[in-house]
Amino acid sequence: MNERFLPTHVGIIMDGNGRWAQKRGLPRKMGHRAGASTFKEIARYANKIGLKYLTAYVFSTENWKRPQDEVDSIIALLRSYLDEMDGYAKENIRVRFIGDRTSFDDDIRGKMARAEEKSKNATGLTLILAINYGGRAEITNAARRIAEEAAKGMLQPEEITEESFSRYLYTNDIPDVDLIIRPSGEYRLSNFLIWQSAYAEYVFMDGVLWPNFKPADLDAAIEEYHHRSRRFGGLSNQNG
Ligand code: FPP
């Protein structure tokens, strides 16, 4: 794929793990395991084609409501994946986590910090994992921090602009998402990057459940993105 045609930042809602498992008569956790392995393959592929930012929705603030054994299985996958992430620095992949980390055990938080630290100088793909992430929670937290600073007199109301506001989000130094891909037939954003996706294109892929998602599906979504004109509410087509 020609790098010129790549969006800068792609988001993926990794949906359909449960259905993939159900179809095979397997427990849902097997679907998550297959989903994690697909995710690793897609992350490597994204780096290979020269994508700069890929954000994956791994665990939402709503996912805690799932049965405990399913939550436990996703956390277990995360734990072992965090150990593997040490190898990303060598592949020139920079790792970031967005979401509220305070709900996780110390060892998980430590592994997240280590993965970020070890890979911080990588210049290839920035791989962002949204974990215990919710867009509304992110915006609410930003508003709270701004209010605290304003109450202390550190910030004047007129200094709050879209640009300054976005610096209080988890994604403060990450460009807005250009393309959001959701496989498996749901046409929802599910609280994913709701501020950052104001001008994003959405590609919903009905025919594929996340564990079956292939590099060719990423190519197809990027191709679709490329064909759509993006007007940003203005008159000119700014993105080809
Ligand atoms: C949605 O499928 C998927 C999730 C809620 C979790 C995503 C988690 C993974 C891909 C595995 C963990 C990944 C890493 C990198 C550690 P669903 O269960 O809602 O599927 P369904 O709609 O078919 O039930």
Tab-separated table of C-alpha atoms and ligand atoms in Angstrom:
chain	number	residue	atom	x	y	z
A	1	MET	CA	0.000	0.000	0.000
A	2	ASN	CA	1.206	3.456	-0.893
A	3	GLU	CA	2.041	5.426	2.267
A	4	ARG	CA	0.630	8.604	0.773
A	5	PHE	CA	-2.851	7.114	0.952
A	6	LEU	CA	-2.712	6.087	4.580
A	7	PRO	CA	-4.834	7.806	7.183
A	8	THR	CA	-2.667	9.008	10.065
A	9	HIS	CA	-4.686	7.410	12.835
A	10	VAL	CA	-6.910	4.331	12.635
A	11	GLY	CA	-9.164	3.150	15.474
A	12	ILE	CA	-10.526	-0.373	15.703
A	13	ILE	CA	-13.465	-1.613	17.752
A	14	MET	CA	-12.604	-5.290	18.093
A	15	ASP	CA	-16.119	-6.709	18.090
A	16	GLY	CA	-17.439	-10.212	17.573
A	17	ASN	CA	-15.160	-12.378	19.722
A	18	GLY	CA	-18.107	-13.876	21.601
A	19	ARG	CA	-20.029	-14.762	18.438
A	20	TRP	CA	-16.932	-16.243	16.833
A	21	ALA	CA	-16.583	-18.600	19.820
A	22	GLN	CA	-20.306	-19.381	19.998
A	23	LYS	CA	-20.342	-20.415	16.343
A	24	ARG	CA	-17.684	-22.969	17.162
A	25	GLY	CA	-19.326	-24.188	20.345
A	26	LEU	CA	-16.461	-22.721	22.368
A	27	PRO	CA	-16.574	-20.623	25.551
A	28	ARG	CA	-16.485	-16.871	24.973
A	29	LYS	CA	-13.034	-16.603	26.470
A	30	MET	CA	-11.687	-18.625	23.549
A	31	GLY	CA	-13.062	-15.901	21.298
A	32	HIS	CA	-11.122	-13.297	23.248
A	33	ARG	CA	-7.981	-15.385	22.990
A	34	ALA	CA	-8.399	-15.617	19.211
A	35	GLY	CA	-9.174	-11.879	19.174
A	36	ALA	CA	-5.958	-11.078	21.026
A	37	SER	CA	-3.966	-13.063	18.505
A	38	THR	CA	-5.668	-11.249	15.609
A	39	PHE	CA	-4.859	-7.968	17.299
A	40	LYS	CA	-1.149	-8.806	17.460
A	41	GLU	CA	-1.114	-9.721	13.786
A	42	ILE	CA	-2.926	-6.530	12.760
A	43	ALA	CA	-0.628	-4.353	14.909
A	44	ARG	CA	2.454	-5.814	13.213
A	45	TYR	CA	0.892	-5.393	9.817
A	46	ALA	CA	-0.071	-1.773	10.539
A	47	ASN	CA	3.546	-1.075	11.466
A	48	LYS	CA	4.760	-2.816	8.325
A	49	ILE	CA	2.634	-0.687	5.996
A	50	GLY	CA	3.787	2.499	7.697
A	51	LEU	CA	0.670	3.478	9.647
A	52	LYS	CA	1.565	6.048	12.330
A	53	TYR	CA	-1.205	5.504	14.927
A	54	LEU	CA	-3.464	2.556	15.659
A	55	THR	CA	-5.843	2.595	18.619
A	56	ALA	CA	-7.635	-0.579	19.642
A	57	TYR	CA	-10.610	-0.756	21.998
A	58	VAL	CA	-9.513	-3.578	24.299
A	59	PHE	CA	-11.665	-3.027	27.379
A	60	SER	CA	-14.349	-0.426	27.959
A	61	THR	CA	-15.562	1.069	31.222
A	62	GLU	CA	-18.780	-0.924	30.539
A	63	ASN	CA	-17.014	-4.273	30.142
A	64	TRP	CA	-16.728	-4.758	33.928
A	65	LYS	CA	-20.454	-5.650	33.823
A	66	ARG	CA	-19.710	-8.883	31.973
A	67	PRO	CA	-19.632	-12.189	33.910
A	68	GLN	CA	-16.639	-12.277	36.253
A	69	ASP	CA	-14.972	-15.234	34.545
A	70	GLU	CA	-15.111	-13.431	31.194
A	71	VAL	CA	-13.628	-10.258	32.713
A	72	ASP	CA	-10.950	-12.403	34.383
A	73	SER	CA	-10.090	-14.064	31.077
A	74	ILE	CA	-9.630	-10.713	29.316
A	75	ILE	CA	-7.441	-9.429	32.176
A	76	ALA	CA	-5.378	-12.643	32.020
A	77	LEU	CA	-4.871	-12.132	28.276
A	78	LEU	CA	-3.846	-8.559	28.936
A	79	ARG	CA	-1.330	-9.651	31.573
A	80	SER	CA	0.430	-12.108	29.308
A	81	TYR	CA	0.287	-9.739	26.345
A	82	LEU	CA	1.905	-6.996	28.440
A	83	ASP	CA	4.870	-9.293	28.977
A	84	GLU	CA	5.201	-9.874	25.240
A	85	MET	CA	5.114	-6.141	24.599
A	86	ASP	CA	8.738	-5.836	25.644
A	87	GLY	CA	9.602	-6.970	22.124
A	88	TYR	CA	7.869	-3.991	20.499
A	89	ALA	CA	10.767	-1.603	21.035
A	90	LYS	CA	12.896	-3.799	18.774
A	91	GLU	CA	10.202	-3.655	16.111
A	92	ASN	CA	10.184	0.145	16.397
A	93	ILE	CA	6.613	0.128	17.768
A	94	ARG	CA	5.785	2.674	20.464
A	95	VAL	CA	3.179	1.544	22.979
A	96	ARG	CA	0.640	3.743	24.775
A	97	PHE	CA	-2.334	3.051	27.007
A	98	ILE	CA	-5.388	5.253	27.342
A	99	GLY	CA	-8.092	4.822	29.965
A	100	ASP	CA	-8.339	4.765	33.742
A	101	ARG	CA	-5.538	2.581	35.087
A	102	THR	CA	-6.433	3.010	38.735
A	103	SER	CA	-8.802	0.005	38.674
A	104	PHE	CA	-6.010	-2.415	37.784
A	105	ASP	CA	-3.660	-4.298	40.076
A	106	ASP	CA	-0.223	-2.837	40.703
A	107	ASP	CA	1.524	-5.478	38.586
A	108	ILE	CA	-0.584	-4.580	35.528
A	109	ARG	CA	0.002	-0.869	36.012
A	110	GLY	CA	3.707	-1.533	36.391
A	111	LYS	CA	3.792	-3.576	33.181
A	112	MET	CA	1.932	-0.820	31.325
A	113	ALA	CA	4.396	1.806	32.519
A	114	ARG	CA	7.319	-0.445	31.588
A	115	ALA	CA	5.998	-1.133	28.087
A	116	GLU	CA	5.519	2.606	27.521
A	117	GLU	CA	8.933	3.485	28.913
A	118	LYS	CA	10.799	0.796	26.968
A	119	SER	CA	9.256	1.753	23.641
A	120	LYS	CA	9.053	5.512	24.050
A	121	ASN	CA	11.768	6.291	21.486
A	122	ALA	CA	10.362	4.075	18.738
A	123	THR	CA	9.509	5.991	15.583
A	124	GLY	CA	7.291	3.499	13.748
A	125	LEU	CA	3.698	2.746	14.657
A	126	THR	CA	2.289	4.186	17.887
A	127	LEU	CA	0.080	1.377	19.157
A	128	ILE	CA	-2.535	2.658	21.572
A	129	LEU	CA	-4.549	0.284	23.716
A	130	ALA	CA	-7.771	1.658	25.150
A	131	ILE	CA	-8.170	-0.182	28.430
A	132	ASN	CA	-10.846	0.636	30.995
A	133	TYR	CA	-11.527	3.421	28.542
A	134	GLY	CA	-14.741	5.383	28.043
A	135	GLY	CA	-15.058	8.540	25.982
A	136	ARG	CA	-17.518	10.200	28.354
A	137	ALA	CA	-15.338	9.407	31.366
A	138	GLU	CA	-12.350	10.860	29.514
A	139	ILE	CA	-14.214	14.104	28.749
A	140	THR	CA	-15.642	14.322	32.278
A	141	ASN	CA	-12.168	13.887	33.779
A	142	ALA	CA	-10.818	16.609	31.524
A	143	ALA	CA	-13.641	18.956	32.593
A	144	ARG	CA	-12.969	18.199	36.255
A	145	ARG	CA	-9.260	18.948	35.958
A	146	ILE	CA	-9.966	22.165	34.103
A	147	ALA	CA	-12.491	23.195	36.783
A	148	GLU	CA	-9.915	22.465	39.500
A	149	GLU	CA	-7.335	24.638	37.795
A	150	ALA	CA	-9.884	27.393	37.222
A	151	ALA	CA	-10.989	27.247	40.858
A	152	LYS	CA	-7.356	27.745	41.913
A	153	GLY	CA	-7.090	30.720	39.569
A	154	MET	CA	-4.572	28.940	37.333
A	155	LEU	CA	-6.850	29.146	34.291
A	156	GLN	CA	-9.295	31.732	32.963
A	157	PRO	CA	-12.590	30.592	31.340
A	158	GLU	CA	-11.672	32.303	28.058
A	159	GLU	CA	-8.523	30.184	27.864
A	160	ILE	CA	-10.668	27.068	27.432
A	161	THR	CA	-10.771	26.352	23.722
A	162	GLU	CA	-11.231	23.136	21.745
A	163	GLU	CA	-7.491	22.965	21.388
A	164	SER	CA	-6.647	23.576	25.033
A	165	PHE	CA	-9.449	21.220	26.134
A	166	SER	CA	-8.064	18.379	24.071
A	167	ARG	CA	-4.767	18.636	25.931
A	168	TYR	CA	-6.559	17.347	29.042
A	169	LEU	CA	-7.661	14.162	27.292
A	170	TYR	CA	-5.729	10.879	27.449
A	171	THR	CA	-4.846	11.474	23.809
A	172	ASN	CA	-3.258	14.890	24.429
A	173	ASP	CA	-0.293	14.278	22.120
A	174	ILE	CA	-2.016	11.945	19.655
A	175	PRO	CA	-3.671	13.262	16.486
A	176	ASP	CA	-7.434	12.862	16.085
A	177	VAL	CA	-8.581	9.546	14.676
A	178	ASP	CA	-9.229	9.591	10.900
A	179	LEU	CA	-10.810	6.206	10.371
A	180	ILE	CA	-12.729	3.960	12.755
A	181	ILE	CA	-13.267	0.337	11.783
A	182	ARG	CA	-15.893	-1.838	13.424
A	183	PRO	CA	-16.317	-5.415	12.249
A	184	SER	CA	-19.181	-7.801	13.018
A	185	GLY	CA	-22.285	-5.868	12.076
A	186	GLU	CA	-22.812	-3.411	14.932
A	187	TYR	CA	-23.194	0.199	13.813
A	188	ARG	CA	-22.278	1.937	17.038
A	189	LEU	CA	-19.388	3.917	18.476
A	190	SER	CA	-19.862	2.480	21.986
A	191	ASN	CA	-18.198	5.417	23.761
A	192	PHE	CA	-14.930	4.999	21.804
A	193	LEU	CA	-12.907	8.170	21.072
A	194	ILE	CA	-16.073	10.267	20.968
A	195	TRP	CA	-14.249	13.613	21.122
A	196	GLN	CA	-11.430	12.566	18.792
A	197	SER	CA	-13.722	11.121	16.102
A	198	ALA	CA	-15.619	14.349	15.311
A	199	TYR	CA	-14.393	14.231	11.692
A	200	ALA	CA	-13.586	10.540	11.378
A	201	GLU	CA	-14.794	8.236	8.651
A	202	TYR	CA	-16.463	5.027	9.800
A	203	VAL	CA	-16.110	1.704	8.082
A	204	PHE	CA	-18.450	-0.995	9.387
A	205	MET	CA	-17.600	-4.467	8.181
A	206	ASP	CA	-20.610	-6.731	8.533
A	207	GLY	CA	-19.148	-9.882	7.096
A	208	VAL	CA	-16.233	-10.329	9.477
A	209	LEU	CA	-16.011	-11.107	13.195
A	210	TRP	CA	-12.878	-9.695	14.853
A	211	PRO	CA	-10.987	-13.017	15.265
A	212	ASN	CA	-11.314	-13.519	11.488
A	213	PHE	CA	-10.130	-10.000	10.636
A	214	LYS	CA	-7.160	-10.154	8.263
A	215	PRO	CA	-4.556	-7.663	7.041
A	216	ALA	CA	-6.534	-7.606	3.773
A	217	ASP	CA	-9.549	-6.298	5.730
A	218	LEU	CA	-7.441	-3.436	7.063
A	219	ASP	CA	-6.320	-2.719	3.505
A	220	ALA	CA	-9.955	-2.756	2.330
A	221	ALA	CA	-11.047	-0.331	5.067
A	222	ILE	CA	-8.172	2.031	4.245
A	223	GLU	CA	-9.087	1.827	0.572
A	224	GLU	CA	-12.685	2.725	1.416
A	225	TYR	CA	-11.442	5.634	3.539
A	226	HIS	CA	-9.360	6.841	0.671
A	227	HIS	CA	-12.321	6.872	-1.693
A	228	ARG	CA	-14.517	8.964	0.535
A	229	SER	CA	-14.151	12.667	0.321
A	230	ARG	CA	-13.558	14.463	3.565
A	231	ARG	CA	-14.811	18.002	3.735
A	232	PHE	CA	-14.424	18.885	7.444
A	233	GLY	CA	-17.604	20.916	7.112
A	234	GLY	CA	-15.861	23.339	4.751
A	235	LEU	CA	-16.002	23.817	1.014
A	236	SER	CA	-12.834	22.186	-0.156
A	237	ASN	CA	-11.910	18.563	-0.188
A	238	GLN	CA	-8.902	18.595	2.098
A	239	ASN	CA	-7.995	14.975	2.096
A	240	GLY	CA	-8.120	13.757	-1.434
B	1	FPP	C1	-15.817	-7.550	21.854
B	1	FPP	O1	-16.294	-8.795	21.460
B	1	FPP	C2	-14.515	-7.644	22.444
B	1	FPP	C3	-14.188	-7.275	23.719
B	1	FPP	C4	-15.146	-6.731	24.691
B	1	FPP	C5	-12.846	-7.407	24.229
B	1	FPP	C6	-11.740	-7.202	23.245
B	1	FPP	C7	-10.666	-8.035	23.761
B	1	FPP	C8	-9.795	-8.715	23.034
B	1	FPP	C9	-9.677	-8.625	21.551
B	1	FPP	C10	-8.892	-9.672	23.703
B	1	FPP	C11	-7.888	-9.023	24.581
B	1	FPP	C12	-6.903	-8.319	23.770
B	1	FPP	C13	-5.687	-8.031	24.196
B	1	FPP	C14	-4.827	-7.296	23.276
B	1	FPP	C15	-5.179	-8.408	25.510
B	1	FPP	P1	-17.625	-9.308	22.134
B	1	FPP	O2	-17.265	-10.200	23.261
B	1	FPP	O3	-18.501	-8.169	22.485
B	1	FPP	O4	-18.248	-10.137	20.966
B	1	FPP	P2	-19.782	-10.413	20.741
B	1	FPP	O5	-20.416	-9.110	20.417
B	1	FPP	O6	-19.786	-11.367	19.589
B	1	FPP	O7	-20.315	-11.025	22.003
